[in-house]
Amino acid sequence: AQSVTQLGSHVSVSEGALVLLRCNYSSSVPPYLFWYVQYPNQGLQLLLKYTTGATLVKGINGFEAEFKKSETSFHLTKPSAHMSDAAEYFCAVTSGGGADGLTFGKGTHLIIQP
Amino acid sequence: DGGITQSPKYLFRKEGQNVTLSCEQNLNHDAMYWYRQDPGQGLRLIYYSQIVNDFQKGDIAEGYSVSREKKESFPLTVTSAQKNPTAFYLCASSIKDRGPGELFFGEGSRLTVL
């Protein structure tokens, strides 16, 4: 069985400050890891993904995440927050082929203070 | 433009009524999925289908039914047996050669039971 834990249901940062959203996973086999973003009343959009290879993954809108196997973590970061980054962020995991869908965390609501 | 279309976007239902949510994709994707989203709960998998005329139960299939008669269509019926159907429903699809597990989402359907 696999699972995802996102620490902090709400995270608030000032515009221009570092964004750090935490994600820890549990998987019995090497995982594939994803971060998605959701704006109000919309579907989810892929930010970035880790499958194999380089553990530091760069995504859209200046976000990146680092896969740390020893810590079972896949935290999402962005050096400088922008007002447009305010949204819900979901970490997700799958193993193997992934054809049976992704397991999602409960989400973190990112608030940007002006 | 290719994508996933969900309809209706908003739906109101009286208790005891069945309702069907539509999901159509023109991406030529093999697999399709239905997720349910509740505040603070993340996304939970209801049903998925990897091929026409075949589908599998997800984590919370009770009170729901699906069909996959065409590759591009995967409708979800919320039956009167679903005890708490008010939620945001998301349809997604994926294709094997885009990497394991990467899902493309529709805009969602919000169901409210009156």
mmCIF file of C-alpha atoms in Angstrom:
data_model
loop_
_atom_site.group_PDB
_atom_site.id
_atom_site.type_symbol
_atom_site.label_atom_id
_atom_site.label_comp_id
_atom_site.label_asym_id
_atom_site.label_seq_id
_atom_site.Cartn_x
_atom_site.Cartn_y
_atom_site.Cartn_z
ATOM 1 C CA ALA A 1 0.000 0.000 0.000
ATOM 2 C CA GLN A 2 1.143 3.533 -0.616
ATOM 3 C CA SER A 3 0.259 6.800 1.082
ATOM 4 C CA VAL A 4 1.121 10.469 1.105
ATOM 5 C CA THR A 5 1.292 12.887 4.014
ATOM 6 C CA GLN A 6 1.331 16.623 3.431
ATOM 7 C CA LEU A 7 2.394 18.567 6.490
ATOM 8 C CA GLY A 8 0.293 21.677 7.002
ATOM 9 C CA SER A 9 -3.171 22.071 5.538
ATOM 10 C CA HIS A 10 -2.497 25.814 5.194
ATOM 11 C CA VAL A 11 0.803 27.584 4.574
ATOM 12 C CA SER A 12 1.099 31.380 4.509
ATOM 13 C CA VAL A 13 4.109 33.244 3.091
ATOM 14 C CA SER A 14 4.813 36.810 2.110
ATOM 15 C CA GLU A 15 5.129 37.790 -1.521
ATOM 16 C CA GLY A 16 8.782 37.358 -2.512
ATOM 17 C CA ALA A 17 9.529 34.866 0.273
ATOM 18 C CA LEU A 18 10.556 31.235 -0.069
ATOM 19 C CA VAL A 19 7.762 28.721 -0.571
ATOM 20 C CA LEU A 20 8.215 25.290 1.043
ATOM 21 C CA LEU A 21 5.431 22.702 0.910
ATOM 22 C CA ARG A 22 6.190 19.404 2.595
ATOM 23 C CA CYS A 23 5.344 15.934 1.329
ATOM 24 C CA ASN A 24 6.304 12.553 2.762
ATOM 25 C CA TYR A 25 5.353 9.290 1.146
ATOM 26 C CA SER A 26 5.133 5.643 1.992
ATOM 27 C CA SER A 27 5.653 3.021 -0.680
ATOM 28 C CA SER A 28 6.860 -0.565 -0.660
ATOM 29 C CA VAL A 29 8.436 -0.187 -4.089
ATOM 30 C CA PRO A 30 10.306 2.665 -5.767
ATOM 31 C CA PRO A 31 7.758 5.431 -6.147
ATOM 32 C CA TYR A 32 6.847 7.860 -8.840
ATOM 33 C CA LEU A 33 6.000 11.208 -7.287
ATOM 34 C CA PHE A 34 3.996 14.170 -8.499
ATOM 35 C CA TRP A 35 2.974 17.661 -7.490
ATOM 36 C CA TYR A 36 -0.262 19.131 -8.831
ATOM 37 C CA VAL A 37 -1.779 22.595 -8.423
ATOM 38 C CA GLN A 38 -5.477 23.405 -8.278
ATOM 39 C CA TYR A 39 -7.061 26.841 -8.587
ATOM 40 C CA PRO A 40 -10.567 27.388 -7.173
ATOM 41 C CA ASN A 41 -13.295 25.349 -8.867
ATOM 42 C CA GLN A 42 -10.896 23.969 -11.453
ATOM 43 C CA GLY A 43 -9.205 20.696 -12.218
ATOM 44 C CA LEU A 44 -5.632 19.809 -11.309
ATOM 45 C CA GLN A 45 -2.601 20.796 -13.352
ATOM 46 C CA LEU A 46 0.707 18.951 -13.222
ATOM 47 C CA LEU A 47 3.562 21.033 -11.767
ATOM 48 C CA LEU A 48 6.309 18.430 -11.886
ATOM 49 C CA LYS A 49 7.037 14.745 -11.520
ATOM 50 C CA TYR A 50 9.809 12.406 -10.440
ATOM 51 C CA THR A 51 10.113 9.000 -12.078
ATOM 52 C CA THR A 52 13.779 8.015 -12.289
ATOM 53 C CA GLY A 53 17.141 9.724 -12.695
ATOM 54 C CA ALA A 54 17.938 13.166 -11.331
ATOM 55 C CA THR A 55 16.471 13.655 -7.892
ATOM 56 C CA LEU A 56 16.055 17.415 -8.265
ATOM 57 C CA VAL A 57 13.111 18.023 -10.546
ATOM 58 C CA LYS A 58 12.193 21.354 -12.077
ATOM 59 C CA GLY A 59 8.637 22.167 -13.012
ATOM 60 C CA ILE A 60 6.505 24.965 -14.320
ATOM 61 C CA ASN A 61 6.129 28.434 -12.806
ATOM 62 C CA GLY A 62 9.552 28.267 -11.103
ATOM 63 C CA PHE A 63 8.742 25.359 -8.795
ATOM 64 C CA GLU A 64 11.095 22.493 -8.069
ATOM 65 C CA ALA A 65 11.146 19.447 -5.819
ATOM 66 C CA GLU A 66 13.820 17.091 -4.553
ATOM 67 C CA PHE A 67 13.326 13.377 -4.102
ATOM 68 C CA LYS A 68 15.088 12.176 -0.945
ATOM 69 C CA LYS A 69 14.789 8.429 -0.597
ATOM 70 C CA SER A 70 16.438 8.312 2.840
ATOM 71 C CA GLU A 71 13.860 10.762 4.173
ATOM 72 C CA THR A 72 10.950 9.461 2.042
ATOM 73 C CA SER A 73 10.269 13.061 1.125
ATOM 74 C CA PHE A 74 9.436 15.085 -1.961
ATOM 75 C CA HIS A 75 9.139 18.691 -0.771
ATOM 76 C CA LEU A 76 8.088 21.429 -3.179
ATOM 77 C CA THR A 77 9.938 24.752 -3.211
ATOM 78 C CA LYS A 78 9.956 28.073 -5.013
ATOM 79 C CA PRO A 79 12.562 30.752 -4.239
ATOM 80 C CA SER A 80 10.236 33.737 -4.472
ATOM 81 C CA ALA A 81 6.471 33.598 -4.028
ATOM 82 C CA HIS A 82 4.139 35.473 -6.342
ATOM 83 C CA MET A 83 0.531 36.392 -5.691
ATOM 84 C CA SER A 84 -0.511 34.127 -8.563
ATOM 85 C CA ASP A 85 0.902 31.116 -6.665
ATOM 86 C CA ALA A 86 -2.039 31.179 -4.244
ATOM 87 C CA ALA A 87 -3.775 27.830 -4.798
ATOM 88 C CA GLU A 88 -4.194 24.301 -3.453
ATOM 89 C CA TYR A 89 -1.225 21.981 -3.940
ATOM 90 C CA PHE A 90 -1.393 18.206 -3.954
ATOM 91 C CA CYS A 91 1.388 15.673 -3.680
ATOM 92 C CA ALA A 92 0.697 12.264 -5.217
ATOM 93 C CA VAL A 93 2.395 8.902 -5.476
ATOM 94 C CA THR A 94 2.147 5.791 -7.566
ATOM 95 C CA SER A 95 4.266 2.719 -8.026
ATOM 96 C CA GLY A 96 4.808 0.358 -10.880
ATOM 97 C CA GLY A 97 3.022 1.341 -14.043
ATOM 98 C CA GLY A 98 0.620 3.676 -12.348
ATOM 99 C CA ALA A 99 -2.298 2.595 -14.515
ATOM 100 C CA ASP A 100 -4.427 2.117 -11.415
ATOM 101 C CA GLY A 101 -4.312 5.812 -10.595
ATOM 102 C CA LEU A 102 -2.503 8.056 -8.161
ATOM 103 C CA THR A 103 -2.761 8.251 -4.377
ATOM 104 C CA PHE A 104 -3.086 11.877 -3.316
ATOM 105 C CA GLY A 105 -2.280 13.716 -0.140
ATOM 106 C CA LYS A 106 -4.922 15.877 1.498
ATOM 107 C CA GLY A 107 -3.542 19.047 -0.002
ATOM 108 C CA THR A 108 -1.925 22.249 1.214
ATOM 109 C CA HIS A 109 -3.593 25.599 0.705
ATOM 110 C CA LEU A 110 -0.909 28.178 -0.085
ATOM 111 C CA ILE A 111 -1.727 31.735 0.966
ATOM 112 C CA ILE A 112 0.378 34.634 -0.289
ATOM 113 C CA GLN A 113 0.451 37.743 1.883
ATOM 114 C CA PRO A 114 1.050 41.052 0.050
ATOM 115 C CA ASP B 1 -7.849 21.823 -28.621
ATOM 116 C CA GLY B 2 -7.566 18.420 -26.999
ATOM 117 C CA GLY B 3 -8.749 17.951 -23.493
ATOM 118 C CA ILE B 4 -11.226 16.500 -21.050
ATOM 119 C CA THR B 5 -14.752 17.869 -20.864
ATOM 120 C CA GLN B 6 -16.905 17.332 -17.818
ATOM 121 C CA SER B 7 -20.574 18.249 -17.657
ATOM 122 C CA PRO B 8 -22.498 19.650 -16.023
ATOM 123 C CA LYS B 9 -20.213 21.945 -14.044
ATOM 124 C CA TYR B 10 -22.820 22.383 -11.314
ATOM 125 C CA LEU B 11 -25.618 19.969 -10.477
ATOM 126 C CA PHE B 12 -28.283 19.899 -7.804
ATOM 127 C CA ARG B 13 -30.049 16.730 -6.822
ATOM 128 C CA LYS B 14 -32.788 15.768 -4.441
ATOM 129 C CA GLU B 15 -32.173 12.925 -2.039
ATOM 130 C CA GLY B 16 -33.090 9.563 -3.529
ATOM 131 C CA GLN B 17 -32.348 10.546 -7.122
ATOM 132 C CA ASN B 18 -29.664 9.069 -9.332
ATOM 133 C CA VAL B 19 -27.526 11.485 -11.326
ATOM 134 C CA THR B 20 -25.031 10.902 -14.132
ATOM 135 C CA LEU B 21 -21.900 12.992 -14.636
ATOM 136 C CA SER B 22 -20.427 13.096 -18.106
ATOM 137 C CA CYS B 23 -16.728 12.847 -18.948
ATOM 138 C CA GLU B 24 -15.464 12.990 -22.537
ATOM 139 C CA GLN B 25 -11.866 13.137 -23.735
ATOM 140 C CA ASN B 26 -10.425 13.710 -27.210
ATOM 141 C CA LEU B 27 -6.826 12.987 -26.222
ATOM 142 C CA ASN B 28 -6.969 9.369 -27.402
ATOM 143 C CA HIS B 29 -5.963 8.294 -23.906
ATOM 144 C CA ASP B 30 -6.325 4.688 -22.853
ATOM 145 C CA ALA B 31 -7.099 5.028 -19.165
ATOM 146 C CA MET B 32 -9.755 7.129 -17.471
ATOM 147 C CA TYR B 33 -10.441 7.822 -13.809
ATOM 148 C CA TRP B 34 -13.025 9.320 -11.472
ATOM 149 C CA TYR B 35 -11.980 11.010 -8.254
ATOM 150 C CA ARG B 36 -14.035 12.562 -5.504
ATOM 151 C CA GLN B 37 -12.752 15.671 -3.718
ATOM 152 C CA ASP B 38 -13.972 16.838 -0.314
ATOM 153 C CA PRO B 39 -12.547 19.790 1.632
ATOM 154 C CA GLY B 40 -9.487 18.718 3.592
ATOM 155 C CA GLN B 41 -9.686 15.156 2.250
ATOM 156 C CA GLY B 42 -7.676 15.359 -0.927
ATOM 157 C CA LEU B 43 -8.740 13.242 -3.890
ATOM 158 C CA ARG B 44 -10.074 9.726 -3.498
ATOM 159 C CA LEU B 45 -10.363 7.253 -6.354
ATOM 160 C CA ILE B 46 -13.862 6.023 -7.173
ATOM 161 C CA TYR B 47 -13.443 3.968 -10.361
ATOM 162 C CA TYR B 48 -10.943 3.619 -13.164
ATOM 163 C CA SER B 49 -10.847 2.026 -16.580
ATOM 164 C CA GLN B 50 -7.757 1.005 -18.533
ATOM 165 C CA ILE B 51 -9.567 -0.243 -21.623
ATOM 166 C CA VAL B 52 -12.986 -0.150 -23.248
ATOM 167 C CA ASN B 53 -15.595 -2.422 -21.652
ATOM 168 C CA ASP B 54 -13.508 -2.923 -18.531
ATOM 169 C CA PHE B 55 -13.303 -0.970 -15.270
ATOM 170 C CA GLN B 56 -12.097 -1.439 -11.724
ATOM 171 C CA LYS B 57 -13.290 -0.240 -8.336
ATOM 172 C CA GLY B 58 -11.208 2.313 -6.541
ATOM 173 C CA ASP B 59 -11.093 3.061 -2.837
ATOM 174 C CA ILE B 60 -14.633 4.449 -2.490
ATOM 175 C CA ALA B 61 -16.764 2.755 -5.179
ATOM 176 C CA GLU B 62 -19.822 2.064 -3.018
ATOM 177 C CA GLY B 63 -22.871 3.971 -4.250
ATOM 178 C CA TYR B 64 -21.343 4.720 -7.646
ATOM 179 C CA SER B 65 -21.430 3.025 -11.045
ATOM 180 C CA VAL B 66 -19.610 3.583 -14.340
ATOM 181 C CA SER B 67 -19.502 2.349 -17.920
ATOM 182 C CA ARG B 68 -16.833 2.434 -20.623
ATOM 183 C CA GLU B 69 -18.544 1.683 -23.925
ATOM 184 C CA LYS B 70 -16.329 4.041 -25.921
ATOM 185 C CA LYS B 71 -12.678 4.958 -25.507
ATOM 186 C CA GLU B 72 -13.466 8.655 -25.245
ATOM 187 C CA SER B 73 -16.322 8.435 -22.713
ATOM 188 C CA PHE B 74 -16.468 7.414 -19.042
ATOM 189 C CA PRO B 75 -19.718 8.520 -17.363
ATOM 190 C CA LEU B 76 -20.201 8.265 -13.604
ATOM 191 C CA THR B 77 -23.590 7.609 -12.014
ATOM 192 C CA VAL B 78 -24.086 8.668 -8.426
ATOM 193 C CA THR B 79 -26.847 6.438 -7.136
ATOM 194 C CA SER B 80 -29.274 6.917 -4.276
ATOM 195 C CA ALA B 81 -27.197 4.375 -2.345
ATOM 196 C CA GLN B 82 -24.377 6.918 -1.962
ATOM 197 C CA LYS B 83 -24.965 8.263 1.544
ATOM 198 C CA ASN B 84 -23.077 11.534 1.224
ATOM 199 C CA PRO B 85 -22.882 12.480 -2.454
ATOM 200 C CA THR B 86 -22.294 16.219 -2.104
ATOM 201 C CA ALA B 87 -18.749 16.735 -3.405
ATOM 202 C CA PHE B 88 -16.559 17.930 -6.260
ATOM 203 C CA TYR B 89 -16.022 15.192 -8.847
ATOM 204 C CA LEU B 90 -12.971 15.107 -11.083
ATOM 205 C CA CYS B 91 -12.451 13.027 -14.193
ATOM 206 C CA ALA B 92 -8.935 12.318 -15.459
ATOM 207 C CA SER B 93 -7.176 10.378 -18.177
ATOM 208 C CA SER B 94 -3.718 9.087 -18.925
ATOM 209 C CA ILE B 95 -1.723 7.464 -21.699
ATOM 210 C CA LYS B 96 1.112 5.026 -21.271
ATOM 211 C CA ASP B 97 3.789 6.713 -23.341
ATOM 212 C CA ARG B 98 3.565 9.952 -21.316
ATOM 213 C CA GLY B 99 5.151 8.218 -18.349
ATOM 214 C CA PRO B 100 3.707 6.367 -15.408
ATOM 215 C CA GLY B 101 0.747 7.889 -13.707
ATOM 216 C CA GLU B 102 0.687 11.375 -15.215
ATOM 217 C CA LEU B 103 -2.986 12.345 -15.164
ATOM 218 C CA PHE B 104 -4.783 15.008 -17.161
ATOM 219 C CA PHE B 105 -7.824 16.423 -15.402
ATOM 220 C CA GLY B 106 -11.118 17.928 -16.464
ATOM 221 C CA GLU B 107 -12.545 21.066 -14.841
ATOM 222 C CA GLY B 108 -14.733 19.110 -12.445
ATOM 223 C CA SER B 109 -18.430 18.789 -11.625
ATOM 224 C CA ARG B 110 -19.819 20.053 -8.336
ATOM 225 C CA LEU B 111 -22.763 18.006 -7.076
ATOM 226 C CA THR B 112 -24.979 19.314 -4.304
ATOM 227 C CA VAL B 113 -27.724 17.235 -2.734
ATOM 228 C CA LEU B 114 -30.606 19.325 -1.460
#
